[in-house]
PDB file of C-alpha atoms in Angstrom:
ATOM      1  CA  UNK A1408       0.000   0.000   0.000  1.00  0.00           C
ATOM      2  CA  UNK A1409       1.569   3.586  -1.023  1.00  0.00           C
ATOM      3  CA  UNK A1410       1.858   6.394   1.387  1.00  0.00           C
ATOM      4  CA  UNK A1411      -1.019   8.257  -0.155  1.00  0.00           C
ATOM      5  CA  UNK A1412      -3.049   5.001   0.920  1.00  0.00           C
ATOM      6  CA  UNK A1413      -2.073   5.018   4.405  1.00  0.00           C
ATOM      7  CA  UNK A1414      -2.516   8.573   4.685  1.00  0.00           C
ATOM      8  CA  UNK A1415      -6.338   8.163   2.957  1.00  0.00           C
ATOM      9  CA  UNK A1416      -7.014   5.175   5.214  1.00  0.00           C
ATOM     10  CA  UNK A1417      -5.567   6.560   8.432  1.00  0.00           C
ATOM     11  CA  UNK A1418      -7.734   9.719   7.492  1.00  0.00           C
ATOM     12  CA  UNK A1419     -10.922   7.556   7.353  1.00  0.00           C
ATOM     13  CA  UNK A1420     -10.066   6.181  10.513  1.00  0.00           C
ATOM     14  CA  UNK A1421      -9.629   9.592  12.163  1.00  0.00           C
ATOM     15  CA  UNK A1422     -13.018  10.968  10.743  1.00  0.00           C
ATOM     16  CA  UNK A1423     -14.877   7.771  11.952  1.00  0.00           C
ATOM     17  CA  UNK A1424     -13.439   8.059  15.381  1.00  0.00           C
ATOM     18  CA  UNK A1425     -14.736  11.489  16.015  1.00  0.00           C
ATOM     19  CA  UNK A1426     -18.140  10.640  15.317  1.00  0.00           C
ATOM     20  CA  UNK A1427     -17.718   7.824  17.687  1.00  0.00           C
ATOM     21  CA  UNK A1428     -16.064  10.445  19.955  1.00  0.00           C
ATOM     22  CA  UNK A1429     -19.069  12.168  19.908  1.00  0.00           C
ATOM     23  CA  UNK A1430     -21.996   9.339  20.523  1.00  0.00           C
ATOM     24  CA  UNK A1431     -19.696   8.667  23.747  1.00  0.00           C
ATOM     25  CA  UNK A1432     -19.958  12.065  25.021  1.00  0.00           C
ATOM     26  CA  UNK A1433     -23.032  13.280  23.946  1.00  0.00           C
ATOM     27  CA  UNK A1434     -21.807  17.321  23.977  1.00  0.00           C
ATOM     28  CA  UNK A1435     -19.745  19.844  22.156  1.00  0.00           C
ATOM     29  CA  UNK A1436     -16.392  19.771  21.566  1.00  0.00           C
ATOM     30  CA  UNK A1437     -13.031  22.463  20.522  1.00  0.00           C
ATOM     31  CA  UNK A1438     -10.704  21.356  18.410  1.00  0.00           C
ATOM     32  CA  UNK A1439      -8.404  21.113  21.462  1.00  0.00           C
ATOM     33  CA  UNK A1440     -10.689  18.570  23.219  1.00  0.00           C
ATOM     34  CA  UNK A1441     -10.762  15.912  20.248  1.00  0.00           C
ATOM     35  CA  UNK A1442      -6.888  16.526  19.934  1.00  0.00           C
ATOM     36  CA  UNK A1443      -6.290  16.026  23.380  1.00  0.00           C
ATOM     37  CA  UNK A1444      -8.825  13.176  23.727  1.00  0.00           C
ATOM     38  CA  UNK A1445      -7.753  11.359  20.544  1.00  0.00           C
ATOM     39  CA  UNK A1446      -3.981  11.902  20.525  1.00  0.00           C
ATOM     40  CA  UNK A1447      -4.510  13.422  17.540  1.00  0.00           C
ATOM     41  CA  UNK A1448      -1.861  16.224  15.968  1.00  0.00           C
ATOM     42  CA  UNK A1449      -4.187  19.733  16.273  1.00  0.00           C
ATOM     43  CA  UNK A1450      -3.311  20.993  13.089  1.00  0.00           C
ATOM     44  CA  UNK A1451      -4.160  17.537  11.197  1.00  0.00           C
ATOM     45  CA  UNK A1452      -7.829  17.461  13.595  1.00  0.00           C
ATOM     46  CA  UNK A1453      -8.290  21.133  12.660  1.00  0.00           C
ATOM     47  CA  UNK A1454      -8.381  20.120   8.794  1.00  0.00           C
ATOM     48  CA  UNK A1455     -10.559  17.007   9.492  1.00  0.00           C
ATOM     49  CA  UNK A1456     -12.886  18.792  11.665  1.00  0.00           C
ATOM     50  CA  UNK A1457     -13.189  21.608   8.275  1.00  0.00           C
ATOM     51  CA  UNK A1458     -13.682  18.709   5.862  1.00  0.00           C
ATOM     52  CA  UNK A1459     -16.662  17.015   8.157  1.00  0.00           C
ATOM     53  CA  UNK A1460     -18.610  20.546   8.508  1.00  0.00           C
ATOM     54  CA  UNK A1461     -18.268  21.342   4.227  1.00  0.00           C
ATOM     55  CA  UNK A1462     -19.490  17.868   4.452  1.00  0.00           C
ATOM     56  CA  UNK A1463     -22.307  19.181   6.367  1.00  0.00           C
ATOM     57  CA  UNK A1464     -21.891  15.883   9.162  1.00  0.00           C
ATOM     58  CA  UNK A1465     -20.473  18.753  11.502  1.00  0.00           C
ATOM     59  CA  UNK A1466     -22.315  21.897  12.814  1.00  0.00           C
ATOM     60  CA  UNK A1467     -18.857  24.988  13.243  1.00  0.00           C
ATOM     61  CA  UNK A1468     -20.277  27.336  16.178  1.00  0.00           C
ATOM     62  CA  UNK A1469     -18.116  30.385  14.958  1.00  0.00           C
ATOM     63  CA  UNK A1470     -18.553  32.170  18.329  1.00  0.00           C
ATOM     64  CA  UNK A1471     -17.424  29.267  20.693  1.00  0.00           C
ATOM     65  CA  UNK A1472     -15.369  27.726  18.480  1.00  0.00           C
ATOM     66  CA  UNK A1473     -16.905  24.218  19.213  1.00  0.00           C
ATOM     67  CA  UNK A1474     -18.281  21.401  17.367  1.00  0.00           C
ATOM     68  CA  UNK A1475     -21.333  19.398  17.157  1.00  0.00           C
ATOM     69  CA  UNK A1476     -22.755  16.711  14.871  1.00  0.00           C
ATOM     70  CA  UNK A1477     -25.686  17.578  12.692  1.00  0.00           C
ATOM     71  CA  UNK A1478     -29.035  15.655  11.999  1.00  0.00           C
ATOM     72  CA  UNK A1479     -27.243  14.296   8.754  1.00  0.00           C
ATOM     73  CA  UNK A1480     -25.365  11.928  11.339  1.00  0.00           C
ATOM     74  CA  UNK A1481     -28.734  10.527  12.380  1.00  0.00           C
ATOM     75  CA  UNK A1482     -29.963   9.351   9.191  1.00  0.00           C
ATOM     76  CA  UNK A1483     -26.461   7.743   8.477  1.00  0.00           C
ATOM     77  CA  UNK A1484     -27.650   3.941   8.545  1.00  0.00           C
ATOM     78  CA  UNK A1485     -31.144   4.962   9.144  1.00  0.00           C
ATOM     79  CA  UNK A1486     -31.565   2.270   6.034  1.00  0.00           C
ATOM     80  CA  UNK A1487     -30.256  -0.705   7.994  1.00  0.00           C
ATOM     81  CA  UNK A1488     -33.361  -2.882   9.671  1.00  0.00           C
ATOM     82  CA  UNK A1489     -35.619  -0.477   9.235  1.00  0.00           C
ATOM     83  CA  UNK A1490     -38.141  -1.700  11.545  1.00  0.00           C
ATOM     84  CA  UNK A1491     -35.528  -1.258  14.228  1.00  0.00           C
ATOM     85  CA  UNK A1492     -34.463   2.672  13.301  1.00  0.00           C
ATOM     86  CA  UNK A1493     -36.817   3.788  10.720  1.00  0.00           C
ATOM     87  CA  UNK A1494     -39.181   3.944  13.711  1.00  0.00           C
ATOM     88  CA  UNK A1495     -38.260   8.211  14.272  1.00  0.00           C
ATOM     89  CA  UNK A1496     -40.367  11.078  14.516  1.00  0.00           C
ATOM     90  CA  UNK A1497     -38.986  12.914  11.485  1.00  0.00           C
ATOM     91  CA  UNK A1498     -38.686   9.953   8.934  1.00  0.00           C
ATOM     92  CA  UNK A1499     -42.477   9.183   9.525  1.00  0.00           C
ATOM     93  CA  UNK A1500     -43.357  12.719   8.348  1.00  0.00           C
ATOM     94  CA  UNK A1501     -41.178  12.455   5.685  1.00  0.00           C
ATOM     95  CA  UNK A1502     -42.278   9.124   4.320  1.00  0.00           C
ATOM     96  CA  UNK A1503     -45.848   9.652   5.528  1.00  0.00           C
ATOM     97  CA  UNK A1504     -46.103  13.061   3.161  1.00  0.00           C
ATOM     98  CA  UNK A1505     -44.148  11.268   0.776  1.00  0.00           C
ATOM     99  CA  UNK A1506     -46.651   8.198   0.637  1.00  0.00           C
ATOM    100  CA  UNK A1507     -49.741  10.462   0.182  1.00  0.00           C
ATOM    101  CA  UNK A1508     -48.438  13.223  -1.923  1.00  0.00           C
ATOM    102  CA  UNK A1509     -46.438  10.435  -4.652  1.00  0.00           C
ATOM    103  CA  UNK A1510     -43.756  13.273  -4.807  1.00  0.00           C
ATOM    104  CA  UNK A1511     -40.258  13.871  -3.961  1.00  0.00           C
ATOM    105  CA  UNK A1512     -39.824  14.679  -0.597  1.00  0.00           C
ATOM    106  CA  UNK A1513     -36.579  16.307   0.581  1.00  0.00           C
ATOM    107  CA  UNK A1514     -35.094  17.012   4.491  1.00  0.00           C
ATOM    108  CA  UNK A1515     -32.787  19.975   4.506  1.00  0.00           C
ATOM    109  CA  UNK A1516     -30.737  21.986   7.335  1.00  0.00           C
ATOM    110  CA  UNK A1517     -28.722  25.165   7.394  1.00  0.00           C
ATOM    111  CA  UNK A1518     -25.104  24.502   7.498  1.00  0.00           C
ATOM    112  CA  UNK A1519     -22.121  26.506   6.849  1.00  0.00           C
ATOM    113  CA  UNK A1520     -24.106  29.247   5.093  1.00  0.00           C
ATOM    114  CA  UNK A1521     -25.564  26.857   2.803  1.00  0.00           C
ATOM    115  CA  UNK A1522     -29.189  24.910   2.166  1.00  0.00           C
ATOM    116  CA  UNK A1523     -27.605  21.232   2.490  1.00  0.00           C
ATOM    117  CA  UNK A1524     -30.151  18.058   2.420  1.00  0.00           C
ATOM    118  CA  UNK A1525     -29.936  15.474   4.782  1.00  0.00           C
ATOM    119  CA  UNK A1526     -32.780  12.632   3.278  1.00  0.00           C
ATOM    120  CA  UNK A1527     -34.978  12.472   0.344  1.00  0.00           C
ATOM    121  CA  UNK A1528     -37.281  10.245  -0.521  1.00  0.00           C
ATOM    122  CA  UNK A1529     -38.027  10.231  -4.721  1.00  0.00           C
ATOM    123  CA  UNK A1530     -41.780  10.078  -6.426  1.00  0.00           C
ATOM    124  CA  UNK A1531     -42.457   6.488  -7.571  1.00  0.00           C
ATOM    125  CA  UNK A1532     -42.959   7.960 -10.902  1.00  0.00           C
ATOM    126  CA  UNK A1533     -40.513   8.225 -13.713  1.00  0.00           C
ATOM    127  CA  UNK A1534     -40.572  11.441 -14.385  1.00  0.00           C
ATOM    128  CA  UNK A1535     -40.194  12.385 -10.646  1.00  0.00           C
ATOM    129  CA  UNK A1536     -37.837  15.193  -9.521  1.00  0.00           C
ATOM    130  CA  UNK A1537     -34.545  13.674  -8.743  1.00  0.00           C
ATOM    131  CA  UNK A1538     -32.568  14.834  -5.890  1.00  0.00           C
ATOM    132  CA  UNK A1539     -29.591  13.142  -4.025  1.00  0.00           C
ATOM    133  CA  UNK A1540     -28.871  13.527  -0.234  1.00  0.00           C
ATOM    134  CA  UNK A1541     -25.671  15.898   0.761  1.00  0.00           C
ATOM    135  CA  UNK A1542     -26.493  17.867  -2.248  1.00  0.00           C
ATOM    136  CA  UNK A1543     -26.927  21.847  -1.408  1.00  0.00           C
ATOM    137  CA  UNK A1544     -28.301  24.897  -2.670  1.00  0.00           C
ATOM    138  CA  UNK A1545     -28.693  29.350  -2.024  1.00  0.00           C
ATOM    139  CA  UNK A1546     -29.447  29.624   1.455  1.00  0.00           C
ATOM    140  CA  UNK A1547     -30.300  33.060   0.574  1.00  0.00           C
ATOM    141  CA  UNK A1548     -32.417  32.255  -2.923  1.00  0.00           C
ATOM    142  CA  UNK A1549     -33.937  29.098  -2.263  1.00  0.00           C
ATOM    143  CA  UNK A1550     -37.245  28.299  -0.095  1.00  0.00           C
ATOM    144  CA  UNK A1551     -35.723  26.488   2.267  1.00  0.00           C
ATOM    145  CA  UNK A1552     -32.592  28.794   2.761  1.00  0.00           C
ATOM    146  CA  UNK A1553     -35.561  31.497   3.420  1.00  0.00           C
ATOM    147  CA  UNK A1554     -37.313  29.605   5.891  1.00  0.00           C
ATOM    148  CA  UNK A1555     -34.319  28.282   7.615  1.00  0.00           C
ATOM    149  CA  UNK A1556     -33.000  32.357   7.932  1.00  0.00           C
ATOM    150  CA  UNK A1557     -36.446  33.233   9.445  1.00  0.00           C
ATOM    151  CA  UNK A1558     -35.998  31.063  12.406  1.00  0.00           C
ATOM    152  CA  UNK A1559     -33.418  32.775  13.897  1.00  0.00           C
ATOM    153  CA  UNK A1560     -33.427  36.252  15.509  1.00  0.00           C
ATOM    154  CA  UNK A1561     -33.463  39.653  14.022  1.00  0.00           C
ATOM    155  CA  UNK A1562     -29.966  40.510  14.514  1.00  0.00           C
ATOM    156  CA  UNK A1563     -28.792  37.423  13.390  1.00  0.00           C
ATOM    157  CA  UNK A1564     -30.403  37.656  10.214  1.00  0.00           C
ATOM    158  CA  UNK A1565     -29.334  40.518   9.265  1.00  0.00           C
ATOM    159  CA  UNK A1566     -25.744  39.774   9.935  1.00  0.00           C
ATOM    160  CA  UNK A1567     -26.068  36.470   7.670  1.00  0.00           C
ATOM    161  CA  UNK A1568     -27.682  38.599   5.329  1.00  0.00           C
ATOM    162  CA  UNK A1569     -24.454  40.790   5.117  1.00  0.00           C
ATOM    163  CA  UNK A1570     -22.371  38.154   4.942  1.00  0.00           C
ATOM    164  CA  UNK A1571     -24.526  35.892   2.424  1.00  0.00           C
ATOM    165  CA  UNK A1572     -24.423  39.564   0.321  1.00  0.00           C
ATOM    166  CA  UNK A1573     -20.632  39.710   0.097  1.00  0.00           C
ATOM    167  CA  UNK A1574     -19.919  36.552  -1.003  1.00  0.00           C
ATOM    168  CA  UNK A1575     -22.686  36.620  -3.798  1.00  0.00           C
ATOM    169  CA  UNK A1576     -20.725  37.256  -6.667  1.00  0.00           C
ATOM    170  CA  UNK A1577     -23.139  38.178  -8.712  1.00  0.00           C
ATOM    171  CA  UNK A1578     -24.062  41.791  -8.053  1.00  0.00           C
ATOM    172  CA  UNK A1579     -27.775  41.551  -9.300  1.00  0.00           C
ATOM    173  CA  UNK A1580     -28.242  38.476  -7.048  1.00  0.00           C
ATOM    174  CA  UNK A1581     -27.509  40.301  -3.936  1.00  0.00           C
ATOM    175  CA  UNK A1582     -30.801  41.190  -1.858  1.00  0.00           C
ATOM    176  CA  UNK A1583     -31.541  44.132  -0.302  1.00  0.00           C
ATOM    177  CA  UNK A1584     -30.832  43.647   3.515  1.00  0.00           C
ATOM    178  CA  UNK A1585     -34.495  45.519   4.550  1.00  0.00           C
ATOM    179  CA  UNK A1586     -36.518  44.295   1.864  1.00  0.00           C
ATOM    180  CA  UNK A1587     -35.639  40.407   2.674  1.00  0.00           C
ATOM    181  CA  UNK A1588     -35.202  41.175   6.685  1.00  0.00           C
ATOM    182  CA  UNK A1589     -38.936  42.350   5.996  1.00  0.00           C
ATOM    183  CA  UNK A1590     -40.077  39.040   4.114  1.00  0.00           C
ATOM    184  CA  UNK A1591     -38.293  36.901   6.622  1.00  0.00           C
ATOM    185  CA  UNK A1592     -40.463  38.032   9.412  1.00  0.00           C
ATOM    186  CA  UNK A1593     -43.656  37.687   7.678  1.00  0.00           C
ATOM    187  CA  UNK A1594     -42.382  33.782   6.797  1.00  0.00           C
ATOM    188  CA  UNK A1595     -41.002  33.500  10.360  1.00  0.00           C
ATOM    189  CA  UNK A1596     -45.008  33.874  11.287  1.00  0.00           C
ATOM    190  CA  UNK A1597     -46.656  31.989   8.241  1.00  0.00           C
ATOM    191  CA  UNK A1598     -44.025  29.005   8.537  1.00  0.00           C
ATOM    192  CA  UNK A1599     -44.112  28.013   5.028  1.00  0.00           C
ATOM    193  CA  UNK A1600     -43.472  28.808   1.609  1.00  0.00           C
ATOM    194  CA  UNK A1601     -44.112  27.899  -2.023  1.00  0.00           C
ATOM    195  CA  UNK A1602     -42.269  29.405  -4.953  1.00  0.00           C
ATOM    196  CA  UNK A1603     -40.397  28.256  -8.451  1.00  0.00           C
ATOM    197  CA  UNK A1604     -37.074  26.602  -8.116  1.00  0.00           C
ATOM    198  CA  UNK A1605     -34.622  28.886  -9.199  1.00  0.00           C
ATOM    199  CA  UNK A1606     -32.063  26.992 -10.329  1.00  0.00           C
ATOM    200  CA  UNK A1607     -34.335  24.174 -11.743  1.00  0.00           C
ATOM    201  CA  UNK A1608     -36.769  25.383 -14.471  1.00  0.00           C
ATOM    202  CA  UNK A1609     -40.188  24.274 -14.473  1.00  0.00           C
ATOM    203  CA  UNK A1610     -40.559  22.646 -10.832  1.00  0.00           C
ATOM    204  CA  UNK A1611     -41.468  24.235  -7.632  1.00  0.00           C
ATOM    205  CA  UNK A1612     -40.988  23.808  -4.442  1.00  0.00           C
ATOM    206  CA  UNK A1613     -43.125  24.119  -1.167  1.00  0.00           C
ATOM    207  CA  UNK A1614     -41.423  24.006   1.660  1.00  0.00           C
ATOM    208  CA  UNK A1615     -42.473  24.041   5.712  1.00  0.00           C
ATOM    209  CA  UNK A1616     -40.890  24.229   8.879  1.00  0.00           C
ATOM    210  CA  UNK A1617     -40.369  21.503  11.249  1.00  0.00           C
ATOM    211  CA  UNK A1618     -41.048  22.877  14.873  1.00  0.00           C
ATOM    212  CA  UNK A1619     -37.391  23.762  16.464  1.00  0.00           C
ATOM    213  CA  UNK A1620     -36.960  22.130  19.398  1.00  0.00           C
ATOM    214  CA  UNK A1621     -33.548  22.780  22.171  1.00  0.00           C
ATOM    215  CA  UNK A1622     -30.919  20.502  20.982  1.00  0.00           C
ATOM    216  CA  UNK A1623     -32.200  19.965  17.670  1.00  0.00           C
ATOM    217  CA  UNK A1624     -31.377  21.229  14.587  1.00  0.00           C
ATOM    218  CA  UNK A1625     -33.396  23.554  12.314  1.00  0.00           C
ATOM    219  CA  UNK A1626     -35.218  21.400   9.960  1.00  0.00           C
ATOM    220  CA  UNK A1627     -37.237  22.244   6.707  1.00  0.00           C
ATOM    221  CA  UNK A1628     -39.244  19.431   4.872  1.00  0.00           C
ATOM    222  CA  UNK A1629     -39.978  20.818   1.300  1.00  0.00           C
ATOM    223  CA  UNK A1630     -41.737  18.888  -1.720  1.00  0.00           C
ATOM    224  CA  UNK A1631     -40.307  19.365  -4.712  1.00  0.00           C
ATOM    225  CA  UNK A1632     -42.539  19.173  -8.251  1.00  0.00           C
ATOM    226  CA  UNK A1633     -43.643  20.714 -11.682  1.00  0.00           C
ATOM    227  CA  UNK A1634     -44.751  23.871 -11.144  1.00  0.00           C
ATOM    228  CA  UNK A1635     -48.346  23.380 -11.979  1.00  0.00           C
ATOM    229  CA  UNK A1636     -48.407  20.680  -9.522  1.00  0.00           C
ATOM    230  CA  UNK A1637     -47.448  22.506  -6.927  1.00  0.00           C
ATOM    231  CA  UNK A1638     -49.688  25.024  -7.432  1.00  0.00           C
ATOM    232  CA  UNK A1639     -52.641  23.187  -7.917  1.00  0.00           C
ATOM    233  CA  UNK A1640     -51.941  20.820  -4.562  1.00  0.00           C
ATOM    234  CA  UNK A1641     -49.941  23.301  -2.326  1.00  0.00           C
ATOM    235  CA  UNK A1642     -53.238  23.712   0.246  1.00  0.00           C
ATOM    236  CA  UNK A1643     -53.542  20.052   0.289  1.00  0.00           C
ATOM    237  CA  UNK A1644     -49.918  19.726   0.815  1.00  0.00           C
ATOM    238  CA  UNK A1645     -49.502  22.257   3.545  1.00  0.00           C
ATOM    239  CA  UNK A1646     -52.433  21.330   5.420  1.00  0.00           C
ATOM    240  CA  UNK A1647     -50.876  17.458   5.731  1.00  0.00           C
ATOM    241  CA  UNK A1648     -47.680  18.483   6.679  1.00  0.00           C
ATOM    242  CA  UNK A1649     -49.021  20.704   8.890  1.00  0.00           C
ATOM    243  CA  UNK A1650     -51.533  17.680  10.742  1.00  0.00           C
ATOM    244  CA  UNK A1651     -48.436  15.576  10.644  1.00  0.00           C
ATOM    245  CA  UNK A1652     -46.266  18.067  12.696  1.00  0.00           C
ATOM    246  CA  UNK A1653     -49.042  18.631  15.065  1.00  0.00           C
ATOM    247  CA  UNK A1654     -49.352  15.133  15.646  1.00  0.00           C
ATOM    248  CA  UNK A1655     -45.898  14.476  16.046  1.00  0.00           C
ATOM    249  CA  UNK A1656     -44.769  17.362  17.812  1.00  0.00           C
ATOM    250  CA  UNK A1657     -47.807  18.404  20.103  1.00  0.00           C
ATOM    251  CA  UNK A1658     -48.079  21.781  21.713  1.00  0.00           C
ATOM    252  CA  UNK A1659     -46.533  21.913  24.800  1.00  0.00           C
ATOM    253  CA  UNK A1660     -48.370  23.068  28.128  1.00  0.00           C
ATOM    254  CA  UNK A1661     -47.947  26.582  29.570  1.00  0.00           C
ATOM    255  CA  UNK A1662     -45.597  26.342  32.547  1.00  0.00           C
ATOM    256  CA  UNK A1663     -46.552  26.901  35.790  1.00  0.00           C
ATOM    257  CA  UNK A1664     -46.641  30.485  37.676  1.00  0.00           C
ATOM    258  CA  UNK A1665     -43.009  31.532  38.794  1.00  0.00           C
ATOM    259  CA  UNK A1666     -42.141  33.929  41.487  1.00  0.00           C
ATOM    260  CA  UNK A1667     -41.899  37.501  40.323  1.00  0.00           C
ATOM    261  CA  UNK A1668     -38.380  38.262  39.238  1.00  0.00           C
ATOM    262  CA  UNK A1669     -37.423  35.087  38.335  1.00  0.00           C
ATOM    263  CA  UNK A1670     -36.619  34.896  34.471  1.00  0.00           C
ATOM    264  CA  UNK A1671     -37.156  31.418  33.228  1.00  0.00           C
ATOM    265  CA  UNK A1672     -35.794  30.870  29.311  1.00  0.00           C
ATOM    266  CA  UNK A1673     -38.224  28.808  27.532  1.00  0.00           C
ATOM    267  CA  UNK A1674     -37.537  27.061  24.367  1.00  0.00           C
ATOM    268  CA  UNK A1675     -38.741  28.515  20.840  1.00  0.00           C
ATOM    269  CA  UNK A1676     -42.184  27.123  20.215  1.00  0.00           C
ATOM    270  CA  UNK A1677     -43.137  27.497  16.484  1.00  0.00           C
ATOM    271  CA  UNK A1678     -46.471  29.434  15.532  1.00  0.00           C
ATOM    272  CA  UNK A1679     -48.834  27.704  14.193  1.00  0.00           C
ATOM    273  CA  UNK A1680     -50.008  30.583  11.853  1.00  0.00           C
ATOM    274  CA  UNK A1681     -51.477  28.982   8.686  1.00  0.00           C
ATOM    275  CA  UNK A1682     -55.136  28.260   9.082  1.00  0.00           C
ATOM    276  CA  UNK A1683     -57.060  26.946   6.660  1.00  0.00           C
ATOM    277  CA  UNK A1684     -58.495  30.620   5.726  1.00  0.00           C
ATOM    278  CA  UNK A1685     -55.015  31.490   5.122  1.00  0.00           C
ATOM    279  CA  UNK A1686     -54.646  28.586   2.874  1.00  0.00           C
ATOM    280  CA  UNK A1687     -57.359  29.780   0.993  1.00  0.00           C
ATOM    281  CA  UNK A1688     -55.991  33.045   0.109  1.00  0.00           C
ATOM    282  CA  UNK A1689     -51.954  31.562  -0.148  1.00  0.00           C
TER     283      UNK A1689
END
């Protein structure tokens, strides 16, 4: 075996133990920590740690300089006995809306400034739209890039915004920071969206929030299909994805009275904002 080889396989070894590193520990982790942990050389974890995040199987937090996995870990083997793990929350919506709606159903996440999907599950039919897990796409053009921006707060938005705006190389692509800051809000209230796929002529896309919950990544489920189809079903759509997320994430109860001047954080709790009059006039 050539030195290339050893270095490839020793690198697969290293990338394999870090995920292991992390089912173990079951929390966040510097570069130092997995270097220390792993006897590891930093630089040579520093590179690995950059090649598992463009890979999107790595969440970067920029401002504690940790890492976690993403949800795209999860469905890694999700395949294998599936009446042992194919038993989760999130793949029943996705292959229940997938089963009624005979489209192609696609899982995506924000990561690394980019729309990156994590599952999909293709239309039986031949002419179905074809899309391939680990692909990605605009976080700031696409629907689910849009929806994904909404969740988070003002000031974060508008600072992704910037930064989405800078490296747009296109001038006439960039967005203007109110005018989108504006239409985020009204989406961050609505929850959904359903527009032309701007990369992919002809098909559209609608695409809904999963409800955020602490310790869980920001997930959009989206359905992607010819344009007319989309229009013609999208109330249909919406309204199942919508009675499969209440089912499977129920609202929570309102907690109990605290003593004045106690602050108690609560986790976000998505609005459900899209009744079926809205539907009506979508």
């Amino acid at each position: 075996m050539s030195s290339k080889d050893m270095r490839t396989v020793k690198s697969a070894h290293r990338a394999l133990e870090i995920l292991e590193y992390f089912d173990s520990k079951h929390r966040t982790a510097t570069v130092m920590d997995l270097s220390r942990s792993l006897a590891y050389p930093q630089s040579s974890t520093s590179e690995l740690l950059r090649c598992l995040t463009q890979l999107g199987y790595l969440h970067y937090n920029r401002y504690r300089r940790t890492y976690t996995p993403t949800a795209r870990v999860a469905f890694l083997g999700s395949w294998v006995d599936p009446k042992l793990f194919r038993g989760g929350t999130i793949l029943n919506i996705i292959d229940r809306v997938a089963e009624v709606v005979g489209e192609t159903v696609v899982l995506s996440t924000a990561n690394n400034y980019v729309v990156q999907h994590l599952h999909v599950v293709e239309g039986p039919q031949a002419e179905a739209v074809q899309e391939h897990a680990g692909n990605v796409t605009s976080l700031l053009h696409s629907p689910q890039g849009k929806l994904l921006l909404a969740t988070y707060q003002e000031g974060q938005v508008r600072s992704a915004l910037h930064r989405l705006n800078a490296e747009e190389p296109d001038l006439e692509r960039r967005v203007r920071i109110a005018e989108r800051a504006q239409e985020l809000a009204r989406l961050r209230t609505i929850g959904w969206l359903a527009e032309p796929d701007a990369h992919a002529p002809g098909i559209g896309v609608l695409a809904a929030m999963l409800l955020p919950r602490r310790g869980m990544d920001r997930l959009v489920l989206s359905v992607l299909a010819p344009n007319e189809v989309i229009e013609a079903r999208k109330i249909e759509i919406i309204r199942l994805i919508r009675d499969e997320r209440r089912a499977a994430f129920p609202p929570r109860a309102k907690p109990a009275p605290v003593a004045v001047n106690m602050r108690v954080e609560q986790p976000p709790v998505w609005q459900e904002a899209a009744t079926p009059r809205q539907l009506a006039h979508a």
